[in-house]
PDB file of C-alpha atoms in Angstrom:
ATOM      1  CA  MET A   1     -22.093 -19.371  15.560  1.00  0.00           C
ATOM      2  CA  ARG A   2     -22.211 -19.211  11.759  1.00  0.00           C
ATOM      3  CA  TYR A   3     -24.734 -16.361  11.999  1.00  0.00           C
ATOM      4  CA  VAL A   4     -22.320 -14.353  14.230  1.00  0.00           C
ATOM      5  CA  ILE A   5     -19.354 -14.945  11.892  1.00  0.00           C
ATOM      6  CA  GLY A   6     -21.437 -13.985   8.844  1.00  0.00           C
ATOM      7  CA  LEU A   7     -22.654 -10.837  10.539  1.00  0.00           C
ATOM      8  CA  LEU A   8     -19.067  -9.894  11.494  1.00  0.00           C
ATOM      9  CA  ILE A   9     -17.834 -10.395   7.928  1.00  0.00           C
ATOM     10  CA  ALA A  10     -20.699  -8.344   6.550  1.00  0.00           C
ATOM     11  CA  ALA A  11     -20.027  -5.531   9.060  1.00  0.00           C
ATOM     12  CA  LEU A  12     -16.296  -5.423   8.229  1.00  0.00           C
ATOM     13  CA  GLY A  13     -16.976  -5.480   4.490  1.00  0.00           C
ATOM     14  CA  CYS A  14     -19.362  -2.534   4.572  1.00  0.00           C
ATOM     15  CA  GLY A  15     -17.359  -0.317   6.981  1.00  0.00           C
ATOM     16  CA  GLY A  16     -14.610   0.764   4.605  1.00  0.00           C
ATOM     17  CA  GLY A  17     -16.394   3.735   2.954  1.00  0.00           C
ATOM     18  CA  ALA A  18     -15.706   6.625   5.315  1.00  0.00           C
ATOM     19  CA  ALA A  19     -12.287   7.872   6.451  1.00  0.00           C
ATOM     20  CA  TRP A  20     -11.199  10.722   8.660  1.00  0.00           C
ATOM     21  CA  ALA A  21      -9.131  13.512   7.132  1.00  0.00           C
ATOM     22  CA  TYR A  22      -5.583  14.081   8.263  1.00  0.00           C
ATOM     23  CA  GLU A  23      -5.092  17.234  10.234  1.00  0.00           C
ATOM     24  CA  GLU A  24      -1.673  18.873  10.344  1.00  0.00           C
ATOM     25  CA  ALA A  25      -0.372  19.805  13.776  1.00  0.00           C
ATOM     26  CA  PRO A  26       2.806  21.658  14.929  1.00  0.00           C
ATOM     27  CA  VAL A  27       5.613  19.547  16.402  1.00  0.00           C
ATOM     28  CA  PRO A  28       7.500  21.793  18.905  1.00  0.00           C
ATOM     29  CA  ASN A  29      10.263  19.265  19.768  1.00  0.00           C
ATOM     30  CA  GLY A  30      10.728  17.668  16.357  1.00  0.00           C
ATOM     31  CA  GLY A  31      14.040  16.197  15.262  1.00  0.00           C
ATOM     32  CA  THR A  32      15.970  15.228  12.182  1.00  0.00           C
ATOM     33  CA  LEU A  33      17.339  11.841  11.106  1.00  0.00           C
ATOM     34  CA  ILE A  34      20.752  11.842   9.486  1.00  0.00           C
ATOM     35  CA  GLY A  35      22.704   8.757   8.346  1.00  0.00           C
ATOM     36  CA  THR A  36      23.332   6.132   5.725  1.00  0.00           C
ATOM     37  CA  ALA A  37      21.437   2.969   5.043  1.00  0.00           C
ATOM     38  CA  LYS A  38      23.542  -0.046   4.050  1.00  0.00           C
ATOM     39  CA  LEU A  39      22.385  -3.478   2.968  1.00  0.00           C
ATOM     40  CA  ASP A  40      24.387  -6.589   3.715  1.00  0.00           C
ATOM     41  CA  GLY A  41      24.383  -9.711   1.547  1.00  0.00           C
ATOM     42  CA  ALA A  42      23.706 -10.550  -2.051  1.00  0.00           C
ATOM     43  CA  VAL A  43      21.420  -8.409  -4.216  1.00  0.00           C
ATOM     44  CA  PRO A  44      18.062 -10.158  -4.497  1.00  0.00           C
ATOM     45  CA  LYS A  45      16.704 -11.176  -7.888  1.00  0.00           C
ATOM     46  CA  PRO A  46      14.082  -8.815  -9.330  1.00  0.00           C
ATOM     47  CA  LYS A  47      10.534  -9.900  -8.833  1.00  0.00           C
ATOM     48  CA  GLY A  48       8.144 -10.374 -11.727  1.00  0.00           C
ATOM     49  CA  TYR A  49       5.033  -8.207 -11.774  1.00  0.00           C
ATOM     50  CA  ASN A  50       1.912  -9.621 -13.438  1.00  0.00           C
ATOM     51  CA  LEU A  51       0.442  -6.729 -15.342  1.00  0.00           C
ATOM     52  CA  LEU A  52      -2.579  -8.650 -16.501  1.00  0.00           C
ATOM     53  CA  THR A  53      -4.028  -9.306 -13.081  1.00  0.00           C
ATOM     54  CA  LEU A  54      -2.515  -6.247 -11.295  1.00  0.00           C
ATOM     55  CA  PRO A  55      -2.287  -3.426 -13.807  1.00  0.00           C
ATOM     56  CA  ASP A  56      -0.873  -0.106 -12.768  1.00  0.00           C
ATOM     57  CA  PRO A  57      -2.179   2.511 -15.204  1.00  0.00           C
ATOM     58  CA  ILE A  58      -0.089   5.382 -13.841  1.00  0.00           C
ATOM     59  CA  TYR A  59       3.292   3.593 -14.094  1.00  0.00           C
ATOM     60  CA  CYS A  60       2.454   1.560 -17.236  1.00  0.00           C
ATOM     61  CA  GLY A  61       1.038   4.602 -18.974  1.00  0.00           C
ATOM     62  CA  ARG A  62       4.400   6.361 -18.690  1.00  0.00           C
ATOM     63  CA  ILE A  63       6.388   3.441 -20.191  1.00  0.00           C
ATOM     64  CA  SER A  64       3.890   1.979 -22.606  1.00  0.00           C
ATOM     65  CA  ASP A  65       3.490   2.821 -26.255  1.00  0.00           C
ATOM     66  CA  GLY A  66      -0.076   1.558 -26.155  1.00  0.00           C
ATOM     67  CA  GLN A  67       0.696  -1.768 -27.818  1.00  0.00           C
TER      68      GLN A  67
END
């Protein structure tokens, strides 16, 4: 049983390399959404973002002075 689980984990870990390309297609009966989104309740507190373990170079590069 351990052999089967190990093989399954190895197969899932190695299978993420290739992806199919998105192909655009016409939508003959497409629609449009119109409206307003409203939130009920109190505004949630802002969440902290740990930049040491999860750096975001695109966002941080725009707001950082390099120090």
